[in-house]
Short mmCIF file of C-alpha atoms in Angstrom, two decimals:
data_model
loop_
_atom_site.label_atom_id
_atom_site.label_comp_id
_atom_site.label_asym_id
_atom_site.label_seq_id
_atom_site.Cartn_x
_atom_site.Cartn_y
_atom_site.Cartn_z
CA UNK A 1 0.09 0.09 -0.01
CA UNK A 2 2.45 2.55 1.20
CA UNK A 3 6.07 2.68 0.30
CA UNK A 4 8.71 2.95 3.13
CA UNK A 5 9.25 6.82 2.66
CA UNK A 6 5.87 7.42 2.79
CA UNK A 7 5.26 5.54 5.76
CA UNK A 8 8.17 7.51 7.67
CA UNK A 9 6.44 10.55 6.70
CA UNK A 10 3.34 9.76 8.07
CA UNK A 11 4.94 8.50 11.30
CA UNK A 12 6.74 11.92 11.23
CA UNK A 13 3.38 13.72 10.97
CA UNK A 14 1.66 11.61 13.40
CA UNK A 15 4.40 12.18 16.13
CA UNK A 16 4.53 16.14 15.13
CA UNK A 17 0.95 16.07 15.75
CA UNK A 18 1.22 14.22 19.35
CA UNK A 19 3.93 16.53 20.45
CA UNK A 20 2.02 19.92 19.15
CA UNK A 21 -1.22 19.08 20.44
CA UNK A 22 -0.09 17.80 23.71
CA UNK A 23 2.26 20.94 24.27
CA UNK A 24 -0.63 23.03 23.11
CA UNK A 25 -2.84 21.64 25.96
CA UNK A 26 -0.17 21.50 28.72
CA UNK A 27 0.92 25.13 28.37
CA UNK A 28 -2.64 26.44 27.81
CA UNK A 29 -3.33 24.59 30.94
CA UNK A 30 -0.21 26.14 32.94
CA UNK A 31 -1.70 29.71 31.66
CA UNK A 32 -5.13 29.18 32.54
CA UNK A 33 -4.00 27.65 36.05
CA UNK A 34 -1.87 30.95 36.58
CA UNK A 35 -4.58 33.04 35.60
CA UNK A 36 -6.84 31.44 38.12
CA UNK A 37 -4.69 31.59 40.97
CA UNK A 38 -4.57 35.35 40.36
CA UNK A 39 -8.18 36.42 40.04
CA UNK A 40 -9.75 33.81 42.40
CA UNK A 41 -9.42 35.89 45.66
CA UNK A 42 -12.52 34.65 47.49
CA UNK A 43 -13.07 31.48 49.25
CA UNK A 44 -16.31 29.37 49.92
CA UNK A 45 -17.14 25.87 50.58
CA UNK A 46 -18.23 23.30 47.98
CA UNK A 47 -19.79 20.08 47.77
CA UNK A 48 -17.68 17.25 45.78
CA UNK A 49 -19.98 15.84 42.89
CA UNK A 50 -17.66 13.53 41.15
CA UNK A 51 -17.10 10.04 42.15
CA UNK A 52 -13.46 8.79 43.05
CA UNK A 53 -11.66 7.43 40.36
CA UNK A 54 -10.84 3.69 40.71
CA UNK A 55 -8.03 1.62 39.17
CA UNK A 56 -4.54 1.54 38.84
CA UNK A 57 -4.42 4.78 37.04
CA UNK A 58 -5.91 6.81 39.66
CA UNK A 59 -2.21 8.49 40.05
CA UNK A 60 -3.27 10.56 36.99
CA UNK A 61 -6.63 11.44 37.92
CA UNK A 62 -6.68 13.28 41.15
CA UNK A 63 -8.82 16.11 40.02
CA UNK A 64 -12.49 16.54 41.10
CA UNK A 65 -15.49 18.65 40.81
CA UNK A 66 -17.49 20.76 43.38
CA UNK A 67 -20.53 22.78 43.18
CA UNK A 68 -20.62 25.84 45.22
CA UNK A 69 -23.25 28.73 45.68
CA UNK A 70 -22.46 32.39 45.20
CA UNK A 71 -25.61 35.03 45.22
CA UNK A 72 -28.03 32.12 45.25
CA UNK A 73 -26.31 30.81 41.79
CA UNK A 74 -25.03 27.13 42.00
CA UNK A 75 -21.49 27.37 40.05
CA UNK A 76 -19.08 24.27 39.45
CA UNK A 77 -15.30 24.24 39.83
CA UNK A 78 -12.78 21.60 39.28
CA UNK A 79 -9.48 21.04 40.98
CA UNK A 80 -6.88 19.06 42.65
CA UNK A 81 -5.23 19.15 46.15
CA UNK A 82 -3.34 15.92 46.61
CA UNK A 83 -6.08 13.94 48.20
CA UNK A 84 -8.88 11.63 46.82
CA UNK A 85 -12.23 12.95 47.58
CA UNK A 86 -15.65 11.12 47.86
CA UNK A 87 -19.19 12.37 46.34
CA UNK A 88 -20.49 14.66 49.04
CA UNK A 89 -17.28 15.70 50.76
CA UNK A 90 -17.03 19.51 51.62
CA UNK A 91 -14.17 21.22 50.07
CA UNK A 92 -12.60 24.65 49.55
CA UNK A 93 -13.43 26.57 46.58
CA UNK A 94 -11.66 29.72 45.11
CA UNK A 95 -13.43 31.98 42.83
CA UNK A 96 -13.16 35.26 41.23
CA UNK A 97 -15.73 37.77 42.96
CA UNK A 98 -16.48 39.60 39.79
CA UNK A 99 -17.11 36.40 37.92
CA UNK A 100 -17.72 33.24 39.96
CA UNK A 101 -17.48 31.04 36.86
CA UNK A 102 -13.59 31.44 37.10
CA UNK A 103 -13.19 28.94 39.94
CA UNK A 104 -11.41 26.17 41.18
CA UNK A 105 -11.75 23.58 44.07
CA UNK A 106 -8.97 22.42 46.36
CA UNK A 107 -5.36 23.77 46.39
CA UNK A 108 -4.80 24.21 42.69
CA UNK A 109 -6.77 24.34 39.51
CA UNK A 110 -7.08 21.03 37.61
CA UNK A 111 -4.60 20.83 34.52
CA UNK A 112 -2.94 18.21 32.50
CA UNK A 113 -0.76 15.98 34.76
CA UNK A 114 3.16 16.99 34.54
CA UNK A 115 4.27 13.59 33.93
CA UNK A 116 1.77 12.75 31.36
CA UNK A 117 2.45 15.85 29.35
CA UNK A 118 6.04 15.78 29.37
CA UNK A 119 6.09 12.01 28.72
CA UNK A 120 3.85 12.64 25.56
CA UNK A 121 5.74 15.55 24.24
CA UNK A 122 8.88 13.79 24.45
CA UNK A 123 7.31 10.92 22.93
CA UNK A 124 6.05 12.78 20.00
CA UNK A 125 9.38 14.46 19.57
CA UNK A 126 11.44 11.11 19.76
CA UNK A 127 8.90 9.65 17.11
CA UNK A 128 9.81 12.69 14.74
CA UNK A 129 13.32 12.36 15.24
CA UNK A 130 13.10 8.55 14.48
CA UNK A 131 11.04 9.13 11.19
CA UNK A 132 13.44 11.82 10.21
CA UNK A 133 16.67 9.42 10.54
CA UNK A 134 14.76 6.57 8.79
CA UNK A 135 14.07 9.14 5.95
CA UNK A 136 17.55 9.90 5.68
CA UNK A 137 18.81 6.43 5.51
CA UNK A 138 16.55 5.66 2.46
#
């Protein structure tokens, strides 16, 4: 179907897409997290509405969602705090007093795990490098 050179080019494109898309979400998550930490100056209590993640991969999924009320309006926030919460737990929610839609629960806003983000970016870059080396050998 494909000759070897076309396969290598396809592998290069896939690796580049993995690295670029992961890099975008990783960096935008860091920027969003920094923004939320700067504007969310008020605190209130919220109730966890997500269920505990189970299984061996729970290392990567410690974020949780919490509902909170400001001026009789219910809002939702996700976040992390290094603990695993059960449905119904009461947690601290940080929110922007001028726009409570900007909020996070726990100690930090939820974002892509550093280990996973760096691993995927590195894997995509190494895939691109391997494809380039294979093309050069042809």
